[in-house]
């Protein structure tokens, strides 16, 4: 911005009548009047000087050619490297050493809007020494906050400012004094202290957490977060982030927290020490080249109990399952003809004393051959093979092999208005059992599935919109080729085998409808409607209507409204209903959601019912307020509720959040903790700020 301004002024001066110009190998001078005597050049009136690194203007400039020094008088403006702007009444610049003296001085840092007003400044190389200064990023005339110092040092290369005898003012009221204070004036990653969290809990007492950020190199950093709770205990969490290539990122975390004996005994916690760690790694293009793709994804976590998750400063675990943690390692290699995957799944249930009987998948291997023609262009075949090692230390285990070989042939009729697809699919399931107290026979199930499908894709244009319709009908029949051994849900319903279910395809008819309305001008979807209904024939060939799914999405100019319902004809009731609504109108945002599922003899679902709401209103340019809640209607319990208030000024930020939350507990006395927490964050841009947390009320359930 300043560069453009100076350039415009320069052009105006050069084109004005009487403007003079002096050129040198290192700089140019433009002024209304220029005098030269021996080695001294004196420029008067709207003087502009620019070089590869400096832009400067003043009413009078004296330049000494021999010493390469400049003296600036009246309305002095100096811009260095198009970033730092300084203003003063007088300035002296040594072009050989880049030393600069100014009196008085106004320094402006364009990236952060930080300004410093000093009685004197003296710059030698990259270090600027300042005397009796005031600084802020607010309005210069009447700043909301300011810092007054007796002296300061600013490094223009590292962008770090050291201040001495520092006093913080809110308007004209002194708030804080410290003999020394230092901070960065830009947003570059660098080692230092991040925003601390201080607060108070009704049963935990005073709490303090101070993140320590270490950035030794551009591609990795470390964050140490010690935390102290006066009546509960203390702990330390470590976070390590490393980009080992342009296609990868590694995140490691580990931590521990030790409970004080009094708190541990009073609350009857399962463990006095809480430990945990997590590994998150993503790498693309590990071995692949050209058009092929591959990737390695690791998301592994372990924790001693649920308290570790509750105490962790930066949560790295999905909280939806509360006491259950899933760790996974995935690798895939994908080409135009083949897909290969290797997956590991490890499940940890922190509510159990031991996970030796928890079923794991270590590993699962997957091979898929994409469809390609055989003999005829429309005759396609593919192959899908899976191997799963169901493993656990105690209890029955199994090696499972699943093979699927489909062959399909498609035809079009009536000028592509009707598509016919014939498909034959051979499915093989084989289970080899081990470590069981009962003598189960290895199971093999083979069936041949034949299907016939009819579909049509239609589109009709109207004056303002387009209407598309897809209709489909699939008839499916199956024949069992082999049914041997013990197979759960086929010939054996022993609960021990429920980990390895095998499904038998029944003769059925699947009907589907998918239609949409699109805006004809921009092709944005307005309405989408999906309807699915399946009919299954029992062993007596009597048709039975299965679950009907109906989903509709309406995208209007202010947001989206959607609803999906599943109706069970067997139970004559709706077994699932999910509805969501969003609204964005000027400064108001609203998000609503509702979910319901019902446990019926044929649904296979749980009794669940809940709603959620999230709304926010921007009162003015800088002020906003919000409210959010999650409520479990089935258990008549509010799992989360919060009120937000935020002030986001150009030079400072203040956030309030009052939250009622419910979290799981490892206490032997209660399963959950209900607490009221007040969160406060105050930031002075760009110097930093403070986060505060107050636990106002706690109730055990």
Short mmCIF file of N, CA and C in Angstrom, two decimals, residues 287-389:
data_model
loop_
_atom_site.label_atom_id
_atom_site.label_comp_id
_atom_site.label_asym_id
_atom_site.label_seq_id
_atom_site.Cartn_x
_atom_site.Cartn_y
_atom_site.Cartn_z
N UNK A 287 5.32 -45.07 -2.53
CA UNK A 287 6.02 -45.86 -3.55
C UNK A 287 5.50 -45.62 -4.95
N UNK A 288 4.33 -45.02 -5.07
CA UNK A 288 3.68 -44.90 -6.38
C UNK A 288 4.37 -43.88 -7.27
N UNK A 289 4.21 -44.10 -8.57
CA UNK A 289 4.74 -43.19 -9.58
C UNK A 289 3.73 -43.07 -10.71
N UNK A 290 3.85 -41.99 -11.48
CA UNK A 290 2.98 -41.81 -12.63
C UNK A 290 1.53 -41.66 -12.23
N UNK A 291 0.63 -42.44 -12.91
CA UNK A 291 -0.80 -42.33 -12.67
C UNK A 291 -1.27 -43.12 -11.45
N UNK A 292 -0.42 -43.97 -10.89
CA UNK A 292 -0.82 -44.75 -9.72
C UNK A 292 -0.77 -43.89 -8.46
N UNK A 293 -1.48 -44.36 -7.43
CA UNK A 293 -1.54 -43.64 -6.15
C UNK A 293 -1.34 -44.64 -5.01
N UNK A 294 -0.72 -44.16 -3.93
CA UNK A 294 -0.67 -44.96 -2.72
C UNK A 294 -0.64 -44.04 -1.53
N UNK A 295 -0.91 -44.59 -0.38
CA UNK A 295 -0.93 -43.76 0.82
C UNK A 295 -0.86 -44.60 2.07
N UNK A 296 -0.24 -44.04 3.10
CA UNK A 296 -0.15 -44.66 4.41
C UNK A 296 -0.81 -43.74 5.42
N UNK A 297 -1.76 -44.27 6.17
CA UNK A 297 -2.48 -43.48 7.17
C UNK A 297 -2.43 -44.21 8.51
N UNK A 298 -1.96 -43.53 9.52
CA UNK A 298 -1.85 -44.10 10.86
C UNK A 298 -2.61 -43.21 11.83
N UNK A 299 -3.53 -43.78 12.56
CA UNK A 299 -4.27 -43.07 13.60
C UNK A 299 -4.38 -44.01 14.79
N UNK A 300 -3.35 -43.99 15.63
CA UNK A 300 -3.26 -44.94 16.74
C UNK A 300 -3.27 -44.17 18.06
N UNK A 301 -4.03 -44.68 19.03
CA UNK A 301 -4.13 -44.02 20.33
C UNK A 301 -4.20 -45.07 21.43
N UNK A 302 -3.72 -44.69 22.58
CA UNK A 302 -3.85 -45.53 23.77
C UNK A 302 -3.97 -44.62 24.97
N UNK A 303 -4.80 -44.99 25.91
CA UNK A 303 -4.92 -44.23 27.15
C UNK A 303 -5.26 -45.17 28.29
N UNK A 304 -4.79 -44.83 29.47
CA UNK A 304 -4.98 -45.70 30.63
C UNK A 304 -6.43 -45.71 31.09
N UNK A 305 -7.10 -44.57 31.00
CA UNK A 305 -8.51 -44.49 31.36
C UNK A 305 -9.09 -43.20 30.79
N UNK A 306 -10.39 -43.01 31.00
CA UNK A 306 -11.08 -41.87 30.40
C UNK A 306 -10.61 -40.55 30.99
N UNK A 307 -10.05 -40.56 32.21
CA UNK A 307 -9.60 -39.32 32.83
C UNK A 307 -8.48 -38.67 32.04
N UNK A 308 -7.64 -39.47 31.37
CA UNK A 308 -6.57 -38.89 30.56
C UNK A 308 -7.15 -38.01 29.45
N UNK A 309 -8.23 -38.49 28.83
CA UNK A 309 -8.86 -37.69 27.78
C UNK A 309 -9.46 -36.42 28.35
N UNK A 310 -10.08 -36.51 29.54
CA UNK A 310 -10.69 -35.32 30.14
C UNK A 310 -9.65 -34.27 30.52
N UNK A 311 -8.45 -34.72 30.88
CA UNK A 311 -7.40 -33.81 31.35
C UNK A 311 -6.49 -33.32 30.23
N UNK A 312 -6.56 -33.92 29.06
CA UNK A 312 -5.64 -33.56 27.98
C UNK A 312 -5.92 -32.14 27.49
N UNK A 313 -4.89 -31.26 27.41
CA UNK A 313 -5.11 -29.87 26.97
C UNK A 313 -5.58 -29.77 25.53
N UNK A 314 -5.00 -30.59 24.64
CA UNK A 314 -5.37 -30.60 23.23
C UNK A 314 -5.86 -32.01 22.92
N UNK A 315 -7.17 -32.19 22.78
CA UNK A 315 -7.71 -33.53 22.58
C UNK A 315 -7.39 -34.03 21.19
N UNK A 316 -6.88 -35.26 21.08
CA UNK A 316 -6.56 -35.88 19.79
C UNK A 316 -7.43 -37.10 19.53
N UNK A 317 -8.46 -37.31 20.35
CA UNK A 317 -9.29 -38.50 20.25
C UNK A 317 -10.74 -38.09 20.02
N UNK A 318 -11.42 -38.81 19.16
CA UNK A 318 -12.83 -38.55 18.91
C UNK A 318 -13.63 -38.82 20.18
N UNK A 319 -14.43 -37.84 20.59
CA UNK A 319 -15.15 -37.96 21.85
C UNK A 319 -16.52 -38.62 21.69
N UNK A 320 -16.91 -38.96 20.45
CA UNK A 320 -18.26 -39.47 20.25
C UNK A 320 -18.49 -40.80 20.97
N UNK A 321 -17.46 -41.66 21.03
CA UNK A 321 -17.62 -42.97 21.63
C UNK A 321 -17.25 -42.99 23.11
N UNK A 322 -16.96 -41.86 23.69
CA UNK A 322 -16.63 -41.71 25.09
C UNK A 322 -15.50 -42.64 25.52
N UNK A 323 -15.83 -43.83 26.03
CA UNK A 323 -14.81 -44.68 26.64
C UNK A 323 -14.19 -45.68 25.65
N UNK A 324 -14.52 -45.59 24.38
CA UNK A 324 -13.99 -46.52 23.40
C UNK A 324 -13.05 -45.79 22.44
N UNK A 325 -11.91 -46.43 22.17
CA UNK A 325 -10.90 -45.83 21.31
C UNK A 325 -10.57 -46.82 20.20
N UNK A 326 -10.56 -46.33 18.97
CA UNK A 326 -10.20 -47.16 17.82
C UNK A 326 -8.88 -46.67 17.24
N UNK A 327 -7.93 -47.59 17.10
CA UNK A 327 -6.65 -47.28 16.44
C UNK A 327 -6.61 -48.01 15.10
N UNK A 328 -6.06 -47.34 14.10
CA UNK A 328 -6.05 -47.95 12.78
C UNK A 328 -4.80 -47.56 12.00
N UNK A 329 -4.37 -48.51 11.18
CA UNK A 329 -3.26 -48.29 10.25
C UNK A 329 -3.75 -48.77 8.88
N UNK A 330 -3.72 -47.89 7.89
CA UNK A 330 -4.18 -48.23 6.55
C UNK A 330 -3.07 -47.94 5.54
N UNK A 331 -2.89 -48.88 4.63
CA UNK A 331 -2.03 -48.63 3.46
C UNK A 331 -2.79 -49.09 2.22
N UNK A 332 -2.76 -48.28 1.16
CA UNK A 332 -3.40 -48.67 -0.09
C UNK A 332 -2.51 -48.34 -1.27
N UNK A 333 -2.66 -49.13 -2.31
CA UNK A 333 -1.99 -48.87 -3.59
C UNK A 333 -3.04 -49.00 -4.68
N UNK A 334 -3.20 -47.95 -5.46
CA UNK A 334 -4.28 -47.89 -6.43
C UNK A 334 -3.72 -47.56 -7.80
N UNK A 335 -4.08 -48.36 -8.80
CA UNK A 335 -3.72 -48.10 -10.20
C UNK A 335 -4.99 -48.13 -11.03
N UNK A 336 -4.85 -47.99 -12.32
CA UNK A 336 -6.03 -47.96 -13.19
C UNK A 336 -6.73 -49.31 -13.26
N UNK A 337 -6.03 -50.41 -12.90
CA UNK A 337 -6.61 -51.74 -13.01
C UNK A 337 -6.82 -52.42 -11.66
N UNK A 338 -5.99 -52.07 -10.66
CA UNK A 338 -6.02 -52.80 -9.40
C UNK A 338 -6.05 -51.84 -8.21
N UNK A 339 -6.64 -52.36 -7.11
CA UNK A 339 -6.59 -51.68 -5.83
C UNK A 339 -6.19 -52.71 -4.79
N UNK A 340 -5.20 -52.35 -3.96
CA UNK A 340 -4.73 -53.23 -2.90
C UNK A 340 -4.68 -52.44 -1.60
N UNK A 341 -5.19 -53.04 -0.54
CA UNK A 341 -5.18 -52.37 0.75
C UNK A 341 -4.81 -53.32 1.87
N UNK A 342 -4.15 -52.78 2.88
CA UNK A 342 -3.79 -53.52 4.08
C UNK A 342 -4.21 -52.67 5.27
N UNK A 343 -5.09 -53.21 6.14
CA UNK A 343 -5.68 -52.43 7.22
C UNK A 343 -5.48 -53.17 8.55
N UNK A 344 -5.20 -52.38 9.59
CA UNK A 344 -5.10 -52.90 10.95
C UNK A 344 -6.08 -52.13 11.82
N UNK A 345 -6.85 -52.84 12.65
CA UNK A 345 -7.80 -52.22 13.56
C UNK A 345 -7.57 -52.78 14.97
N UNK A 346 -7.41 -51.85 15.93
CA UNK A 346 -7.26 -52.26 17.32
C UNK A 346 -8.24 -51.44 18.15
N UNK A 347 -9.07 -52.12 18.94
CA UNK A 347 -10.13 -51.48 19.70
C UNK A 347 -9.81 -51.54 21.19
N UNK A 348 -9.96 -50.40 21.86
CA UNK A 348 -9.68 -50.30 23.29
C UNK A 348 -10.92 -49.76 23.99
N UNK A 349 -11.42 -50.52 24.95
CA UNK A 349 -12.57 -50.09 25.75
C UNK A 349 -12.06 -49.79 27.15
N UNK A 350 -11.98 -48.49 27.50
CA UNK A 350 -11.40 -48.10 28.78
C UNK A 350 -12.31 -48.42 29.95
N UNK A 351 -13.57 -48.79 29.69
CA UNK A 351 -14.47 -49.15 30.78
C UNK A 351 -14.21 -50.57 31.28
N UNK A 352 -13.42 -51.35 30.54
CA UNK A 352 -13.12 -52.73 30.92
C UNK A 352 -11.76 -52.78 31.61
N UNK A 353 -11.63 -53.67 32.58
CA UNK A 353 -10.35 -53.83 33.26
C UNK A 353 -9.30 -54.42 32.33
N UNK A 354 -9.73 -55.29 31.41
CA UNK A 354 -8.80 -55.91 30.47
C UNK A 354 -9.46 -56.00 29.11
N UNK A 355 -8.68 -55.79 28.06
CA UNK A 355 -9.18 -55.89 26.69
C UNK A 355 -8.70 -57.17 26.01
N UNK A 356 -8.36 -58.19 26.82
CA UNK A 356 -7.88 -59.44 26.23
C UNK A 356 -8.97 -60.16 25.44
N UNK A 357 -10.24 -59.91 25.78
CA UNK A 357 -11.32 -60.58 25.05
C UNK A 357 -11.96 -59.66 24.00
N UNK A 358 -11.37 -58.49 23.77
CA UNK A 358 -11.88 -57.58 22.75
C UNK A 358 -11.40 -58.04 21.38
N UNK A 359 -12.33 -58.21 20.44
CA UNK A 359 -11.98 -58.70 19.11
C UNK A 359 -11.28 -57.62 18.30
N UNK A 360 -10.14 -57.99 17.72
CA UNK A 360 -9.34 -57.07 16.90
C UNK A 360 -9.29 -57.58 15.45
N UNK A 361 -8.92 -56.71 14.55
CA UNK A 361 -8.70 -57.08 13.15
C UNK A 361 -7.25 -56.80 12.82
N UNK A 362 -6.41 -57.84 12.91
CA UNK A 362 -4.96 -57.69 12.77
C UNK A 362 -4.38 -58.79 11.88
N UNK A 363 -4.31 -58.54 10.57
CA UNK A 363 -4.80 -57.38 9.82
C UNK A 363 -6.02 -57.78 8.97
N UNK A 364 -6.39 -56.87 8.06
CA UNK A 364 -7.34 -57.17 7.00
C UNK A 364 -6.67 -56.78 5.68
N UNK A 365 -6.64 -57.72 4.75
CA UNK A 365 -6.03 -57.48 3.44
C UNK A 365 -7.12 -57.45 2.38
N UNK A 366 -6.99 -56.54 1.43
CA UNK A 366 -8.04 -56.34 0.43
C UNK A 366 -7.40 -56.22 -0.95
N UNK A 367 -7.92 -56.99 -1.89
CA UNK A 367 -7.48 -56.90 -3.30
C UNK A 367 -8.70 -56.75 -4.18
N UNK A 368 -8.67 -55.78 -5.07
CA UNK A 368 -9.79 -55.54 -5.97
C UNK A 368 -9.28 -55.29 -7.39
N UNK A 369 -9.87 -56.00 -8.33
CA UNK A 369 -9.57 -55.78 -9.74
C UNK A 369 -10.75 -55.05 -10.36
N UNK A 370 -10.48 -53.86 -10.92
CA UNK A 370 -11.55 -53.05 -11.49
C UNK A 370 -12.16 -53.73 -12.71
N UNK A 371 -13.39 -53.35 -12.99
CA UNK A 371 -14.12 -53.95 -14.11
C UNK A 371 -13.42 -53.67 -15.43
N UNK A 372 -13.37 -54.70 -16.27
CA UNK A 372 -12.83 -54.54 -17.61
C UNK A 372 -13.53 -55.52 -18.54
N UNK A 373 -13.56 -55.22 -19.84
CA UNK A 373 -14.30 -56.08 -20.78
C UNK A 373 -13.65 -57.45 -20.93
N UNK A 374 -14.50 -58.43 -21.21
CA UNK A 374 -14.05 -59.77 -21.54
C UNK A 374 -14.88 -60.27 -22.72
N UNK A 375 -14.26 -60.55 -23.82
CA UNK A 375 -14.88 -61.00 -25.07
C UNK A 375 -15.67 -59.89 -25.75
N UNK A 376 -16.60 -59.24 -25.05
CA UNK A 376 -17.43 -58.19 -25.62
C UNK A 376 -17.23 -56.89 -24.86
N UNK A 377 -17.46 -55.75 -25.53
CA UNK A 377 -17.24 -54.45 -24.87
C UNK A 377 -18.16 -54.25 -23.68
N UNK A 378 -19.39 -54.75 -23.75
CA UNK A 378 -20.36 -54.54 -22.68
C UNK A 378 -20.38 -55.67 -21.66
N UNK A 379 -19.51 -56.66 -21.85
CA UNK A 379 -19.41 -57.76 -20.91
C UNK A 379 -18.23 -57.50 -19.98
N UNK A 380 -18.53 -57.19 -18.72
CA UNK A 380 -17.50 -56.76 -17.77
C UNK A 380 -17.37 -57.77 -16.63
N UNK A 381 -16.16 -57.87 -16.12
CA UNK A 381 -15.94 -58.70 -14.94
C UNK A 381 -14.97 -58.00 -14.00
N UNK A 382 -15.05 -58.34 -12.74
CA UNK A 382 -14.13 -57.81 -11.74
C UNK A 382 -13.95 -58.86 -10.65
N UNK A 383 -13.01 -58.59 -9.74
CA UNK A 383 -12.72 -59.54 -8.66
C UNK A 383 -12.48 -58.76 -7.37
N UNK A 384 -13.02 -59.27 -6.27
CA UNK A 384 -12.81 -58.65 -4.98
C UNK A 384 -12.49 -59.75 -3.96
N UNK A 385 -11.31 -59.63 -3.31
CA UNK A 385 -10.85 -60.63 -2.36
C UNK A 385 -10.49 -59.94 -1.05
N UNK A 386 -10.96 -60.50 0.08
CA UNK A 386 -10.63 -59.96 1.40
C UNK A 386 -10.20 -61.09 2.33
N UNK A 387 -9.20 -60.76 3.14
CA UNK A 387 -8.77 -61.67 4.20
C UNK A 387 -8.75 -60.88 5.51
N UNK A 388 -9.36 -61.46 6.56
CA UNK A 388 -9.40 -60.80 7.87
C UNK A 388 -8.97 -61.78 8.95
N UNK A 389 -8.02 -61.33 9.75
CA UNK A 389 -7.59 -62.11 10.91
C UNK A 389 -8.27 -61.53 12.15
#
